[in-house]
Amino acid sequence: MNVFSQTLLWLGDASNWEGTGGISVRLVQHMQYSLATLAITCVIAIPLACYIGHFGRALFVIPVINALRALPTLGMLSALALIFGLGISAPMIVMVMFAIPPVLAATYSGIANVSQTTTHAMRAIGFSEWQILWNVELPTAFPAILGGIRSAFTQIIATWTVAAFLPVGGLGRFLIDGLAIRDYSQMLGASFLVIGLSIAVDVLMLIVQNTIERHSRYSQLTTQS
Amino acid sequence: MNWLILNCAQILHYALQHMLLSVFPILLGTLVAVPLARLANGFRLTRSSIYVASSVLYAIPSLPLLIFLPALLRTKILNPVNIEVALTIYAIAIMLTSASHAFLSIDPSVIHAADAMGFGAWKKFFQVELPLAGSQLLAGIRVVSVSTISLVTVGSLIGVNSLGFFFLEGYQRDFPLEIWVGIAATALIALLFDQILAICGRVLMPWNHRRVTRERSAA
C-alpha cells in the first residue's frame, strides 16, 4: 500500500481523532499554545516598537534583537528546557524570543514611516504624544503590524511542532512519537495536517492584511507614498 | 571543559557536516530565486504572485516538511537530500521577495538609458541590473545564510546530523555545556558565512564599499 493512501487512512480513521491523545485534542492544544505565545509576543513587542518608533529612542534594541534570530531554535529549546524544567514555559519563552523580531520590526517601520510633517502638524495644533500615536501612527502602521504578526504566527505554529521532542502536547506529538515507533502513516498524516494548518493561517491573514491595506485611509500619511 | 577537549574531533566533524549541509541550499536557492524574481517583476500579476508564493512556502513548517519530502521524492528518511530540498525551498522563499525588491529599487531612468543605448536583454541584465541590485541581493543572501544555518539543526530530529546532534544529546544527558557548545558553534558558522559573503560582496562590487562603510559609521 502506498504511503499516501496510508496517510489518508490514518486521517480518516475516526478513532485517531478521539480521546485524550486524539487529533482533535492535539489540534486544539496546538492552537492554544500558539495563540498564547502570539499574545505574549504582541504584548511585549508592540508597545516596545511604539516607544522606539514614536520617540526614535533606544534604536539599538532592533539590531540586538535581530541578532538573536541567528541562534538555532532547536538549541535554545533544549538549553532552556534544562534551565526551566519540563512543561511549556521553556518552549514558550524561546518562541516568544524568536517571534518578537518580526512583530517588532514591522511595527517599528510602520510607525517610523509616518511622515514627520504629519506628526509635527499634529503637535502644533495641540495633539498630545499619546493622541498622535493612537489616532495616526498606529492606524497607519496597522497593515504592517498585521504582516509582522502573520510571519510570527506561522513561525510559532511551526516551532511548536519542533518543540514536541520535549514533553509538551500539540500536533508535534504525532511526529516525534510516530518517529520513535516508526509509524510512518501517523507521521505523514500529522505532517499533512500541520502544513495545511500553517498555510491556511498564512493565506487567511494575508487576505485580511491586503484587504485592510487597500481600504486604509491612512496610507497617504506615510513617507513612502 | 573536559568534555570540550575530549570531544574536539566530534565537534569538528559535526561542524564540517553542518557547513556542507548549509552551502548547497544557500547557493541553489539564490541561483533559482534571483532569475525567477527578475522574470516575475516583468508583469504585475506574476510579481504579486511571487510574494504570495514566498509567503506560503515560508509558512511550511520545517519538521513536517522533512517528514513529508521522503514520501514525495521517494527517498529514505535519513537521506540528506530531503533536508537539502527543504532548505532550498526556504532559501527560495526568502530570496524571491528580497530579489524582487532589489530589482524594483533600480532607478527606472538607468534602465531606460540602457535601452536607449541598445543593450539587449541579457547584456542589460548582467551589466546594468545585476550590479545595481547587487548590494540588496547580497543583503538577501545573508539573511538566507543565517536562516539556513539555524534550520539545518532541525534535521537532527529525524537523524540527519549536524551540530544539532549536540542539542538533542545534551538534552537527553541533562548536560547544558554540550548544548551551549553546539549553539556557540552554530552561531560561529553563521558569523563565518556572513563574513565570507560580505567579503565576496566587497570583491565583486568594490564601488559599494565606500558607501557601506560610511552608512555603518553613521548608524
PDB file of C-alpha atoms in Angstrom, chain A residues 40-211:
ATOM      1  CA  ILE A  40       2.598  37.323  24.848  1.00  0.00           C
ATOM      2  CA  THR A  41       4.778  38.294  21.879  1.00  0.00           C
ATOM      3  CA  CYS A  42       2.426  41.116  20.873  1.00  0.00           C
ATOM      4  CA  VAL A  43       2.098  42.418  24.430  1.00  0.00           C
ATOM      5  CA  ILE A  44       5.889  42.781  24.585  1.00  0.00           C
ATOM      6  CA  ALA A  45       6.795  43.718  21.020  1.00  0.00           C
ATOM      7  CA  ILE A  46       4.084  46.213  20.028  1.00  0.00           C
ATOM      8  CA  PRO A  47       4.414  48.677  22.973  1.00  0.00           C
ATOM      9  CA  LEU A  48       8.214  48.445  22.719  1.00  0.00           C
ATOM     10  CA  ALA A  49       8.093  49.187  18.991  1.00  0.00           C
ATOM     11  CA  CYS A  50       5.666  52.076  19.585  1.00  0.00           C
ATOM     12  CA  TYR A  51       8.095  53.591  22.057  1.00  0.00           C
ATOM     13  CA  ILE A  52      11.091  53.163  19.758  1.00  0.00           C
ATOM     14  CA  GLY A  53       9.223  54.257  16.633  1.00  0.00           C
ATOM     15  CA  HIS A  54       7.440  57.252  18.144  1.00  0.00           C
ATOM     16  CA  PHE A  55      10.286  58.768  20.117  1.00  0.00           C
ATOM     17  CA  GLY A  56      13.126  57.472  17.958  1.00  0.00           C
ATOM     18  CA  ARG A  57      14.919  56.398  21.135  1.00  0.00           C
ATOM     19  CA  ALA A  58      16.632  53.114  22.043  1.00  0.00           C
ATOM     20  CA  LEU A  59      17.105  52.264  18.371  1.00  0.00           C
ATOM     21  CA  PHE A  60      19.946  49.900  19.272  1.00  0.00           C
ATOM     22  CA  VAL A  61      17.327  47.411  20.542  1.00  0.00           C
ATOM     23  CA  ILE A  62      16.317  46.448  16.997  1.00  0.00           C
ATOM     24  CA  PRO A  63      19.676  45.150  15.690  1.00  0.00           C
ATOM     25  CA  VAL A  64      20.325  43.447  19.050  1.00  0.00           C
ATOM     26  CA  ILE A  65      17.005  41.587  18.923  1.00  0.00           C
ATOM     27  CA  ASN A  66      17.523  40.757  15.250  1.00  0.00           C
ATOM     28  CA  ALA A  67      20.917  39.265  16.058  1.00  0.00           C
ATOM     29  CA  LEU A  68      19.202  36.836  18.458  1.00  0.00           C
ATOM     30  CA  ARG A  69      17.487  35.314  15.428  1.00  0.00           C
ATOM     31  CA  ALA A  70      20.834  33.820  14.381  1.00  0.00           C
ATOM     32  CA  LEU A  71      20.695  31.426  17.345  1.00  0.00           C
ATOM     33  CA  PRO A  72      19.372  27.978  16.418  1.00  0.00           C
ATOM     34  CA  THR A  73      15.821  27.492  17.700  1.00  0.00           C
ATOM     35  CA  LEU A  74      16.326  23.801  18.426  1.00  0.00           C
ATOM     36  CA  GLY A  75      19.390  24.537  20.553  1.00  0.00           C
ATOM     37  CA  MET A  76      17.626  27.246  22.540  1.00  0.00           C
ATOM     38  CA  LEU A  77      14.680  24.901  23.129  1.00  0.00           C
ATOM     39  CA  SER A  78      16.843  22.187  24.653  1.00  0.00           C
ATOM     40  CA  ALA A  79      19.061  24.631  26.584  1.00  0.00           C
ATOM     41  CA  LEU A  80      16.117  26.432  28.180  1.00  0.00           C
ATOM     42  CA  ALA A  81      14.305  23.158  28.857  1.00  0.00           C
ATOM     43  CA  LEU A  82      17.235  22.179  31.077  1.00  0.00           C
ATOM     44  CA  ILE A  83      17.119  25.544  32.852  1.00  0.00           C
ATOM     45  CA  PHE A  84      13.354  25.958  33.322  1.00  0.00           C
ATOM     46  CA  GLY A  85      12.456  22.290  33.618  1.00  0.00           C
ATOM     47  CA  LEU A  86       9.779  20.326  31.820  1.00  0.00           C
ATOM     48  CA  GLY A  87       6.485  21.866  30.837  1.00  0.00           C
ATOM     49  CA  ILE A  88       5.514  24.545  28.387  1.00  0.00           C
ATOM     50  CA  SER A  89       7.308  27.529  29.946  1.00  0.00           C
ATOM     51  CA  ALA A  90      10.722  26.849  28.355  1.00  0.00           C
ATOM     52  CA  PRO A  91       9.445  26.438  24.772  1.00  0.00           C
ATOM     53  CA  MET A  92       7.105  29.371  25.324  1.00  0.00           C
ATOM     54  CA  ILE A  93       9.999  31.669  26.293  1.00  0.00           C
ATOM     55  CA  VAL A  94      12.102  30.532  23.317  1.00  0.00           C
ATOM     56  CA  MET A  95       9.246  31.046  20.894  1.00  0.00           C
ATOM     57  CA  VAL A  96       8.409  34.496  22.235  1.00  0.00           C
ATOM     58  CA  MET A  97      12.085  35.357  21.823  1.00  0.00           C
ATOM     59  CA  PHE A  98      12.055  34.300  18.170  1.00  0.00           C
ATOM     60  CA  ALA A  99       8.634  35.805  17.414  1.00  0.00           C
ATOM     61  CA  ILE A 100       9.419  39.258  18.818  1.00  0.00           C
ATOM     62  CA  PRO A 101      11.771  40.325  15.964  1.00  0.00           C
ATOM     63  CA  PRO A 102       9.235  40.146  13.079  1.00  0.00           C
ATOM     64  CA  VAL A 103       6.494  41.913  15.082  1.00  0.00           C
ATOM     65  CA  LEU A 104       8.906  44.496  16.475  1.00  0.00           C
ATOM     66  CA  ALA A 105      10.484  45.265  13.095  1.00  0.00           C
ATOM     67  CA  ALA A 106       7.139  45.530  11.307  1.00  0.00           C
ATOM     68  CA  THR A 107       5.536  47.751  13.955  1.00  0.00           C
ATOM     69  CA  TYR A 108       8.607  49.936  14.227  1.00  0.00           C
ATOM     70  CA  SER A 109       8.919  50.505  10.478  1.00  0.00           C
ATOM     71  CA  GLY A 110       5.173  51.098  10.188  1.00  0.00           C
ATOM     72  CA  ILE A 111       5.337  53.832  12.792  1.00  0.00           C
ATOM     73  CA  ALA A 112       8.635  55.306  11.646  1.00  0.00           C
ATOM     74  CA  ASN A 113       7.188  55.570   8.123  1.00  0.00           C
ATOM     75  CA  VAL A 114       4.564  58.128   9.186  1.00  0.00           C
ATOM     76  CA  SER A 115       5.863  61.375   7.758  1.00  0.00           C
ATOM     77  CA  GLN A 116       7.343  63.919  10.150  1.00  0.00           C
ATOM     78  CA  THR A 117       5.246  66.652   8.536  1.00  0.00           C
ATOM     79  CA  THR A 118       2.101  64.968   9.803  1.00  0.00           C
ATOM     80  CA  THR A 119       3.302  64.474  13.361  1.00  0.00           C
ATOM     81  CA  HIS A 120       4.760  67.986  13.578  1.00  0.00           C
ATOM     82  CA  ALA A 121       1.487  69.459  12.326  1.00  0.00           C
ATOM     83  CA  MET A 122      -0.474  67.458  14.909  1.00  0.00           C
ATOM     84  CA  ARG A 123       1.800  68.633  17.685  1.00  0.00           C
ATOM     85  CA  ALA A 124       1.423  72.228  16.508  1.00  0.00           C
ATOM     86  CA  ILE A 125      -2.356  72.127  16.747  1.00  0.00           C
ATOM     87  CA  GLY A 126      -2.196  70.692  20.243  1.00  0.00           C
ATOM     88  CA  PHE A 127      -2.404  66.900  19.971  1.00  0.00           C
ATOM     89  CA  SER A 128      -0.695  65.055  22.809  1.00  0.00           C
ATOM     90  CA  GLU A 129       2.027  62.474  22.049  1.00  0.00           C
ATOM     91  CA  TRP A 130      -0.407  59.737  23.081  1.00  0.00           C
ATOM     92  CA  GLN A 131      -3.070  61.055  20.691  1.00  0.00           C
ATOM     93  CA  ILE A 132      -0.589  61.183  17.817  1.00  0.00           C
ATOM     94  CA  LEU A 133       0.356  57.571  18.464  1.00  0.00           C
ATOM     95  CA  TRP A 134      -3.200  56.339  18.933  1.00  0.00           C
ATOM     96  CA  ASN A 135      -5.000  58.350  16.242  1.00  0.00           C
ATOM     97  CA  VAL A 136      -2.445  58.422  13.450  1.00  0.00           C
ATOM     98  CA  GLU A 137       0.670  56.322  13.891  1.00  0.00           C
ATOM     99  CA  LEU A 138      -0.951  53.056  14.980  1.00  0.00           C
ATOM    100  CA  PRO A 139      -3.747  53.087  12.369  1.00  0.00           C
ATOM    101  CA  THR A 140      -1.187  53.923   9.669  1.00  0.00           C
ATOM    102  CA  ALA A 141       1.093  51.119  10.819  1.00  0.00           C
ATOM    103  CA  PHE A 142      -1.759  48.624  11.193  1.00  0.00           C
ATOM    104  CA  PRO A 143      -1.339  46.707   7.879  1.00  0.00           C
ATOM    105  CA  ALA A 144       2.410  46.461   8.518  1.00  0.00           C
ATOM    106  CA  ILE A 145       1.793  45.221  12.078  1.00  0.00           C
ATOM    107  CA  LEU A 146      -0.550  42.552  10.735  1.00  0.00           C
ATOM    108  CA  GLY A 147       2.193  41.447   8.341  1.00  0.00           C
ATOM    109  CA  GLY A 148       4.605  41.074  11.242  1.00  0.00           C
ATOM    110  CA  ILE A 149       2.040  39.152  13.275  1.00  0.00           C
ATOM    111  CA  ARG A 150       1.410  36.866  10.298  1.00  0.00           C
ATOM    112  CA  SER A 151       5.023  35.808   9.934  1.00  0.00           C
ATOM    113  CA  ALA A 152       5.397  35.472  13.706  1.00  0.00           C
ATOM    114  CA  PHE A 153       2.295  33.283  13.914  1.00  0.00           C
ATOM    115  CA  THR A 154       3.272  30.795  11.187  1.00  0.00           C
ATOM    116  CA  GLN A 155       6.726  30.612  12.748  1.00  0.00           C
ATOM    117  CA  ILE A 156       5.177  29.868  16.155  1.00  0.00           C
ATOM    118  CA  ILE A 157       2.927  27.136  14.715  1.00  0.00           C
ATOM    119  CA  ALA A 158       5.966  25.525  13.076  1.00  0.00           C
ATOM    120  CA  THR A 159       8.135  25.764  16.184  1.00  0.00           C
ATOM    121  CA  TRP A 160       5.543  24.132  18.453  1.00  0.00           C
ATOM    122  CA  THR A 161       5.820  21.018  16.267  1.00  0.00           C
ATOM    123  CA  VAL A 162       9.605  21.013  16.653  1.00  0.00           C
ATOM    124  CA  ALA A 163       9.189  21.529  20.424  1.00  0.00           C
ATOM    125  CA  ALA A 164       7.482  18.118  20.664  1.00  0.00           C
ATOM    126  CA  PHE A 165      10.861  16.487  21.363  1.00  0.00           C
ATOM    127  CA  LEU A 166      10.198  17.969  24.822  1.00  0.00           C
ATOM    128  CA  PRO A 167       7.262  16.585  26.816  1.00  0.00           C
ATOM    129  CA  VAL A 168       4.625  19.017  25.527  1.00  0.00           C
ATOM    130  CA  GLY A 169       1.350  18.466  23.694  1.00  0.00           C
ATOM    131  CA  GLY A 170       0.255  19.735  20.315  1.00  0.00           C
ATOM    132  CA  LEU A 171       0.371  18.161  16.864  1.00  0.00           C
ATOM    133  CA  GLY A 172       4.131  17.673  17.042  1.00  0.00           C
ATOM    134  CA  ARG A 173       3.489  14.721  19.395  1.00  0.00           C
ATOM    135  CA  PHE A 174       2.367  12.598  16.439  1.00  0.00           C
ATOM    136  CA  LEU A 175       5.571  13.390  14.537  1.00  0.00           C
ATOM    137  CA  ILE A 176       8.039  12.693  17.349  1.00  0.00           C
ATOM    138  CA  ASP A 177       6.135   9.731  18.818  1.00  0.00           C
ATOM    139  CA  GLY A 178       5.488   8.349  15.348  1.00  0.00           C
ATOM    140  CA  LEU A 179       9.213   8.538  14.612  1.00  0.00           C
ATOM    141  CA  ALA A 180      10.022   6.651  17.816  1.00  0.00           C
ATOM    142  CA  ILE A 181       7.728   3.738  16.928  1.00  0.00           C
ATOM    143  CA  ARG A 182       8.329   4.047  13.146  1.00  0.00           C
ATOM    144  CA  ASP A 183       4.641   4.677  12.470  1.00  0.00           C
ATOM    145  CA  TYR A 184       5.154   6.439   9.175  1.00  0.00           C
ATOM    146  CA  SER A 185       1.463   6.855   8.312  1.00  0.00           C
ATOM    147  CA  GLN A 186       0.873   8.705  11.591  1.00  0.00           C
ATOM    148  CA  MET A 187       3.857  10.987  10.925  1.00  0.00           C
ATOM    149  CA  LEU A 188       2.729  11.706   7.389  1.00  0.00           C
ATOM    150  CA  GLY A 189      -0.877  12.320   8.407  1.00  0.00           C
ATOM    151  CA  ALA A 190       0.124  14.755  11.134  1.00  0.00           C
ATOM    152  CA  SER A 191       2.651  16.490   8.839  1.00  0.00           C
ATOM    153  CA  PHE A 192      -0.084  16.941   6.273  1.00  0.00           C
ATOM    154  CA  LEU A 193      -2.304  18.439   8.980  1.00  0.00           C
ATOM    155  CA  VAL A 194       0.317  20.884  10.313  1.00  0.00           C
ATOM    156  CA  ILE A 195       1.372  22.008   6.837  1.00  0.00           C
ATOM    157  CA  GLY A 196      -2.283  22.554   5.911  1.00  0.00           C
ATOM    158  CA  LEU A 197      -2.984  24.430   9.136  1.00  0.00           C
ATOM    159  CA  SER A 198       0.031  26.673   8.749  1.00  0.00           C
ATOM    160  CA  ILE A 199      -0.628  27.525   5.102  1.00  0.00           C
ATOM    161  CA  ALA A 200      -4.324  28.133   5.807  1.00  0.00           C
ATOM    162  CA  VAL A 201      -3.464  30.553   8.634  1.00  0.00           C
ATOM    163  CA  ASP A 202      -0.899  32.321   6.455  1.00  0.00           C
ATOM    164  CA  VAL A 203      -3.182  32.737   3.434  1.00  0.00           C
ATOM    165  CA  LEU A 204      -6.112  33.848   5.591  1.00  0.00           C
ATOM    166  CA  MET A 205      -4.042  36.514   7.333  1.00  0.00           C
ATOM    167  CA  LEU A 206      -2.518  37.594   4.014  1.00  0.00           C
ATOM    168  CA  ILE A 207      -6.018  38.177   2.614  1.00  0.00           C
ATOM    169  CA  VAL A 208      -7.080  40.140   5.714  1.00  0.00           C
ATOM    170  CA  GLN A 209      -3.882  42.182   5.577  1.00  0.00           C
ATOM    171  CA  ASN A 210      -4.289  43.025   1.876  1.00  0.00           C
ATOM    172  CA  THR A 211      -7.944  43.945   2.302  1.00  0.00           C
TER     173      THR A 211
END
